[in-house]
C-alpha positions as a Markdown table, in Angstrom:
| # | Residue | x | y | z |
|---|---|---|---|---|
| 1 | Met | 5.3 | -57.4 | -48.7 |
| 2 | Gln | 3.6 | -60.0 | -46.5 |
| 3 | Glu | 0.2 | -58.6 | -47.6 |
| 4 | Thr | 1.2 | -59.0 | -51.3 |
| 5 | Leu | 2.3 | -62.6 | -50.8 |
| 6 | Arg | -0.9 | -63.4 | -49.0 |
| 7 | Arg | -3.1 | -61.9 | -51.8 |
| 8 | Met | -1.1 | -63.9 | -54.4 |
| 9 | Arg | -1.6 | -67.1 | -52.4 |
| 10 | Glu | -5.3 | -66.5 | -52.1 |
| 11 | Lys | -5.6 | -65.7 | -55.7 |
| 12 | Arg | -3.7 | -68.8 | -56.7 |
| 13 | Ala | -5.7 | -71.0 | -54.4 |
| 14 | Thr | -9.1 | -69.7 | -55.6 |
| 15 | Gly | -8.4 | -69.0 | -59.2 |
| 16 | Asp | -8.9 | -71.3 | -62.2 |
| 17 | Arg | -5.9 | -73.5 | -63.1 |
| 18 | Gly | -5.0 | -74.5 | -66.6 |
| 19 | Phe | -3.7 | -77.8 | -67.8 |
| 20 | Thr | -0.1 | -78.8 | -67.0 |
| 21 | Leu | 2.3 | -79.6 | -69.8 |
| 22 | Ile | 2.2 | -83.3 | -68.8 |
| 23 | Glu | -1.6 | -83.5 | -69.0 |
| 24 | Leu | -1.5 | -81.9 | -72.5 |
| 25 | Leu | 1.3 | -84.4 | -73.6 |
| 26 | Val | -0.8 | -87.3 | -72.4 |
| 27 | Val | -3.8 | -86.2 | -74.4 |
| 28 | Val | -1.7 | -85.7 | -77.5 |
| 29 | Val | -0.2 | -89.2 | -77.1 |
| 30 | Ile | -3.6 | -90.8 | -76.7 |
| 31 | Ile | -4.9 | -89.0 | -79.8 |
| 32 | Gly | -1.8 | -90.2 | -81.7 |
| 33 | Val | -2.4 | -93.8 | -80.7 |
| 34 | Leu | -6.1 | -93.6 | -81.8 |
| 35 | Val | -5.1 | -92.2 | -85.2 |
| 36 | Ala | -2.4 | -94.9 | -85.6 |
| 37 | Ile | -5.1 | -97.5 | -85.1 |
| 38 | Ala | -7.8 | -95.8 | -87.2 |
| 39 | Ile | -5.9 | -95.1 | -90.4 |
| 40 | Pro | -4.9 | -98.7 | -91.3 |
| 41 | Leu | -8.5 | -99.9 | -90.5 |
| 42 | Tyr | -9.9 | -97.2 | -92.8 |
| 43 | Leu | -7.4 | -98.1 | -95.6 |
| 44 | Asn | -8.4 | -101.8 | -95.3 |
| 45 | Tyr | -12.0 | -100.9 | -95.4 |
| 46 | Thr | -11.6 | -98.9 | -98.6 |
| 47 | Lys | -9.6 | -101.6 | -100.2 |
| 48 | Gly | -12.2 | -104.2 | -99.3 |
| 49 | Ala | -14.9 | -101.9 | -100.8 |
| 50 | Ala | -12.9 | -101.6 | -104.1 |
| 51 | Asn | -12.6 | -105.4 | -104.2 |
| 52 | Lys | -16.3 | -106.0 | -103.7 |
| 53 | Ser | -17.0 | -103.4 | -106.4 |
| 54 | Ala | -14.8 | -105.3 | -108.9 |
| 55 | Gln | -16.5 | -108.6 | -108.0 |
| 56 | Ser | -19.9 | -107.0 | -108.5 |
| 57 | Asp | -18.9 | -105.6 | -111.9 |
| 58 | Val | -17.8 | -109.1 | -113.0 |
| 59 | Arg | -21.2 | -110.5 | -111.9 |
| 60 | Gly | -23.0 | -107.8 | -113.7 |
| 61 | Ala | -21.1 | -108.6 | -116.9 |
| 62 | Ile | -22.0 | -112.3 | -116.5 |
| 63 | Ser | -25.7 | -111.4 | -116.3 |
| 64 | Ala | -25.4 | -109.2 | -119.4 |
| 65 | Leu | -23.6 | -112.0 | -121.3 |
| 66 | Glu | -26.2 | -114.5 | -120.4 |
| 67 | Gln | -28.9 | -112.2 | -121.5 |
| 68 | Tyr | -27.1 | -111.5 | -124.7 |
| 69 | Tyr | -26.9 | -115.3 | -125.3 |
| 70 | Thr | -30.6 | -115.7 | -124.6 |
| 71 | Glu | -31.5 | -113.1 | -127.2 |
| 72 | Asn | -28.8 | -113.9 | -129.9 |
| 73 | Asn | -28.0 | -117.6 | -129.3 |
| 74 | Ser | -24.3 | -116.9 | -129.1 |
| 75 | Tyr | -21.9 | -114.9 | -127.0 |
| 76 | Pro | -20.2 | -111.7 | -128.3 |
| 77 | Ala | -16.6 | -112.3 | -129.3 |
| 78 | Asn | -14.9 | -110.0 | -126.8 |
| 79 | Gly | -15.2 | -106.6 | -125.1 |
| 80 | Ala | -13.9 | -104.3 | -122.5 |
| 81 | Ser | -15.2 | -101.5 | -120.3 |
| 82 | Asn | -15.0 | -98.1 | -121.9 |
| 83 | Gly | -16.3 | -95.1 | -119.9 |
| 84 | Gly | -18.0 | -97.2 | -117.3 |
| 85 | Val | -19.9 | -99.4 | -119.8 |
| 86 | Val | -19.2 | -102.8 | -121.4 |
| 87 | Asp | -20.8 | -102.7 | -124.9 |
| 88 | Leu | -21.8 | -106.2 | -125.8 |
| 89 | Gly | -23.3 | -105.2 | -129.2 |
| 90 | Asn | -26.9 | -105.2 | -130.4 |
| 91 | Gly | -27.5 | -102.3 | -127.9 |
| 92 | Gln | -26.8 | -104.4 | -124.9 |
| 93 | Lys | -24.5 | -103.0 | -122.2 |
| 94 | Ala | -23.2 | -103.8 | -118.7 |
| 95 | Thr | -22.3 | -101.0 | -116.4 |
| 96 | Val | -18.9 | -100.9 | -114.6 |
| 97 | Ser | -18.1 | -98.9 | -111.5 |
| 98 | Thr | -16.0 | -95.8 | -111.8 |
| 99 | Gly | -12.3 | -96.7 | -112.0 |
| 100 | Asn | -12.8 | -100.4 | -112.4 |
| 101 | Thr | -12.0 | -102.3 | -115.6 |
| 102 | Val | -13.9 | -105.4 | -117.0 |
| 103 | Lys | -12.9 | -107.4 | -120.1 |
| 104 | Phe | -14.3 | -110.6 | -121.5 |
| 105 | Ala | -13.6 | -113.1 | -124.3 |
| 106 | Ser | -15.7 | -115.9 | -125.6 |
| 107 | Ser | -14.9 | -119.0 | -127.6 |
| 108 | Gly | -17.5 | -121.4 | -128.8 |
| 109 | Gly | -20.1 | -121.8 | -126.0 |
| 110 | Thr | -17.9 | -120.5 | -123.1 |
| 111 | Tyr | -16.6 | -117.2 | -122.0 |
| 112 | Ile | -14.2 | -115.6 | -119.5 |
| 113 | Val | -14.9 | -112.4 | -117.7 |
| 114 | Cys | -12.1 | -110.6 | -115.8 |
| 115 | Gly | -12.5 | -107.5 | -113.6 |
| 116 | Gln | -9.9 | -105.3 | -112.1 |
| 117 | Asn | -10.4 | -103.0 | -109.1 |
| 118 | Gln | -9.5 | -99.3 | -109.0 |
| 119 | Asp | -6.0 | -99.8 | -107.5 |
| 120 | Gly | -5.1 | -102.3 | -110.2 |
| 121 | Gln | -3.7 | -104.8 | -107.7 |
| 122 | Thr | -6.6 | -107.3 | -107.6 |
| 123 | Ile | -8.2 | -109.1 | -110.5 |
| 124 | Tyr | -11.3 | -111.3 | -110.4 |
| 125 | Val | -12.3 | -113.9 | -112.9 |
| 126 | Tyr | -15.3 | -116.0 | -113.9 |
| 127 | Asn | -14.8 | -118.9 | -116.4 |
| 128 | Ser | -18.1 | -120.2 | -117.6 |
| 129 | Ala | -16.5 | -123.6 | -118.5 |
| 130 | Gln | -15.6 | -124.1 | -114.9 |
| 131 | Gly | -18.7 | -122.5 | -113.4 |
| 132 | Gly | -18.8 | -121.7 | -109.7 |
| 133 | Ser | -18.4 | -118.2 | -108.4 |
| 134 | Val | -16.2 | -115.2 | -109.1 |
| 135 | Lys | -12.7 | -115.9 | -107.9 |
| 136 | Lys | -9.5 | -114.0 | -107.4 |
| 137 | Ser | -7.2 | -114.4 | -110.4 |
| 138 | Thr | -3.6 | -115.5 | -110.2 |
| 139 | Gln | -2.7 | -113.3 | -113.2 |
| 140 | Thr | -1.0 | -110.0 | -112.8 |
| 141 | Ser | -2.7 | -108.3 | -115.7 |
| 142 | Ile | -6.3 | -108.2 | -116.9 |
| 143 | Glu | -5.2 | -109.1 | -120.4 |
| 144 | Ala | -3.4 | -112.3 | -119.2 |
| 145 | Cys | -6.5 | -113.1 | -117.1 |
| 146 | Val | -8.8 | -113.0 | -120.2 |
| 147 | Ser | -6.3 | -115.0 | -122.3 |
| 148 | Asn | -5.6 | -117.7 | -119.7 |
| 149 | Gly | -8.9 | -117.8 | -117.8 |
| 150 | Asn | -7.6 | -118.0 | -114.3 |
Protein backbone atom coordinates (compact mmCIF):
# COMPACT_ATOMS: atom_id res chain seq x y z
CA MET A 1 0.00 0.00 0.00
CA GLN A 2 2.78 2.38 0.94
CA GLU A 3 4.49 1.61 -2.35
CA THR A 4 1.35 2.44 -4.33
CA LEU A 5 0.90 5.75 -2.52
CA ARG A 6 4.54 6.65 -3.13
CA ARG A 7 4.23 5.93 -6.86
CA MET A 8 1.05 7.98 -7.09
CA ARG A 9 2.73 10.93 -5.32
CA GLU A 10 5.75 10.75 -7.63
CA LYS A 11 3.55 10.54 -10.69
CA ARG A 12 1.47 13.48 -9.52
CA ALA A 13 4.55 15.58 -8.71
CA THR A 14 6.32 14.94 -12.02
CA GLY A 15 3.32 14.69 -14.36
CA ASP A 16 1.71 17.49 -16.41
CA ARG A 17 -1.01 19.36 -14.67
CA GLY A 18 -4.05 20.78 -16.41
CA PHE A 19 -5.78 24.09 -15.78
CA THR A 20 -7.93 24.46 -12.74
CA LEU A 21 -11.58 25.41 -13.02
CA ILE A 22 -10.83 28.84 -11.55
CA GLU A 23 -8.16 29.54 -14.18
CA LEU A 24 -10.56 28.57 -16.98
CA LEU A 25 -13.32 30.77 -15.52
CA VAL A 26 -10.95 33.76 -15.34
CA VAL A 27 -10.03 33.31 -19.00
CA VAL A 28 -13.71 33.09 -20.01
CA VAL A 29 -14.53 36.26 -18.05
CA ILE A 30 -11.63 38.15 -19.67
CA ILE A 31 -12.78 37.09 -23.13
CA GLY A 32 -16.34 38.16 -22.26
CA VAL A 33 -15.17 41.62 -21.19
CA LEU A 34 -13.17 42.04 -24.40
CA VAL A 35 -16.18 41.04 -26.51
CA ALA A 36 -18.43 43.43 -24.56
CA ILE A 37 -16.05 46.26 -25.42
CA ALA A 38 -15.44 45.27 -29.05
CA ILE A 39 -19.03 44.79 -30.27
CA PRO A 40 -20.28 48.35 -29.56
CA LEU A 41 -17.11 49.80 -31.09
CA TYR A 42 -17.63 47.75 -34.23
CA LEU A 43 -21.30 48.76 -34.49
CA ASN A 44 -20.38 52.45 -34.13
CA TYR A 45 -17.72 52.02 -36.79
CA THR A 46 -20.17 50.50 -39.28
CA LYS A 47 -22.77 53.20 -38.53
CA GLY A 48 -20.17 55.90 -39.13
CA ALA A 49 -19.20 54.26 -42.42
CA ALA A 50 -22.85 54.21 -43.55
CA ASN A 51 -23.18 57.91 -42.68
CA LYS A 52 -20.03 58.81 -44.62
CA SER A 53 -21.33 56.80 -47.56
CA ALA A 54 -24.61 58.77 -47.60
CA GLN A 55 -22.73 62.07 -47.39
CA SER A 56 -20.51 61.00 -50.27
CA ASP A 57 -23.54 60.07 -52.37
CA VAL A 58 -25.04 63.54 -51.81
CA ARG A 59 -21.74 65.16 -52.87
CA GLY A 60 -21.67 62.99 -55.99
CA ALA A 61 -25.21 64.04 -56.87
CA ILE A 62 -24.24 67.71 -56.39
CA SER A 63 -21.36 67.30 -58.84
CA ALA A 64 -23.63 65.59 -61.35
CA LEU A 65 -26.27 68.34 -61.02
CA GLU A 66 -23.68 71.06 -61.55
CA GLN A 67 -22.35 69.24 -64.61
CA TYR A 68 -25.91 68.91 -65.93
CA TYR A 69 -26.41 72.65 -65.41
CA THR A 70 -23.19 73.44 -67.25
CA GLU A 71 -24.26 71.42 -70.27
CA ASN A 72 -28.00 72.27 -70.30
CA ASN A 73 -28.18 75.72 -68.65
CA SER A 74 -30.84 74.47 -66.22
CA TYR A 75 -31.25 71.88 -63.48
CA PRO A 76 -33.40 68.78 -63.95
CA ALA A 77 -36.80 69.06 -62.21
CA ASN A 78 -36.43 66.18 -59.76
CA GLY A 79 -35.10 62.68 -59.43
CA ALA A 80 -34.38 59.79 -57.12
CA SER A 81 -31.98 56.91 -56.93
CA ASN A 82 -33.12 53.76 -58.63
CA GLY A 83 -30.92 50.69 -58.61
CA GLY A 84 -27.84 52.56 -57.42
CA VAL A 85 -28.10 55.34 -60.01
CA VAL A 86 -29.70 58.80 -60.07
CA ASP A 87 -30.78 59.49 -63.64
CA LEU A 88 -30.60 63.22 -64.36
CA GLY A 89 -31.76 62.94 -67.94
CA ASN A 90 -29.88 63.52 -71.20
CA GLY A 91 -27.79 60.44 -70.40
CA GLN A 92 -26.25 61.91 -67.26
CA LYS A 93 -26.23 59.85 -64.10
CA ALA A 94 -24.88 59.90 -60.56
CA THR A 95 -24.07 56.65 -58.82
CA VAL A 96 -25.38 55.85 -55.35
CA SER A 97 -23.90 53.34 -52.89
CA THR A 98 -25.76 50.09 -52.38
CA GLY A 99 -28.60 50.51 -49.89
CA ASN A 100 -28.49 54.33 -49.82
CA THR A 101 -31.17 56.60 -51.29
CA VAL A 102 -30.66 60.00 -52.91
CA LYS A 103 -33.44 62.37 -54.04
CA PHE A 104 -33.29 65.88 -55.41
CA ALA A 105 -35.65 68.63 -56.48
CA SER A 106 -34.95 71.91 -58.24
CA SER A 107 -36.84 75.14 -58.56
CA GLY A 108 -35.62 78.02 -60.64
CA GLY A 109 -31.88 78.27 -60.22
CA THR A 110 -31.58 76.31 -56.98
CA TYR A 111 -31.83 72.69 -55.95
CA ILE A 112 -31.99 70.50 -52.87
CA VAL A 113 -30.29 67.10 -52.63
CA CYS A 114 -31.10 64.69 -49.80
CA GLY A 115 -29.44 61.37 -49.11
CA GLN A 116 -30.39 58.66 -46.67
CA ASN A 117 -28.05 56.00 -45.32
CA GLN A 118 -28.68 52.26 -45.33
CA ASP A 119 -30.29 52.05 -41.91
CA GLY A 120 -32.72 54.86 -42.80
CA GLN A 121 -32.09 56.75 -39.59
CA THR A 122 -29.84 59.55 -40.81
CA ILE A 123 -30.61 61.95 -43.67
CA TYR A 124 -28.13 64.41 -45.17
CA VAL A 125 -29.09 67.52 -47.13
CA TYR A 126 -27.48 70.09 -49.39
CA ASN A 127 -29.42 73.24 -50.32
CA SER A 128 -27.78 75.19 -53.15
CA ALA A 129 -29.59 78.38 -52.07
CA GLN A 130 -27.80 78.27 -48.72
CA GLY A 131 -24.51 76.85 -49.99
CA GLY A 132 -22.00 75.50 -47.51
CA SER A 133 -21.45 71.82 -46.92
CA VAL A 134 -23.59 68.70 -46.69
CA LYS A 135 -25.42 68.80 -43.35
CA LYS A 136 -27.44 66.41 -41.24
CA SER A 137 -31.14 66.98 -41.87
CA THR A 138 -33.70 67.62 -39.16
CA GLN A 139 -36.37 65.79 -41.17
CA THR A 140 -37.46 62.24 -40.45
CA SER A 141 -38.13 61.22 -44.05
CA ILE A 142 -36.26 61.84 -47.26
CA GLU A 143 -39.43 63.13 -48.95
CA ALA A 144 -39.87 65.81 -46.25
CA CYS A 145 -36.21 66.70 -46.60
CA VAL A 146 -36.54 67.32 -50.34
CA SER A 147 -39.77 69.33 -49.80
CA ASN A 148 -38.51 71.49 -46.93
CA GLY A 149 -34.81 71.71 -47.72
CA ASN A 150 -33.46 71.14 -44.23
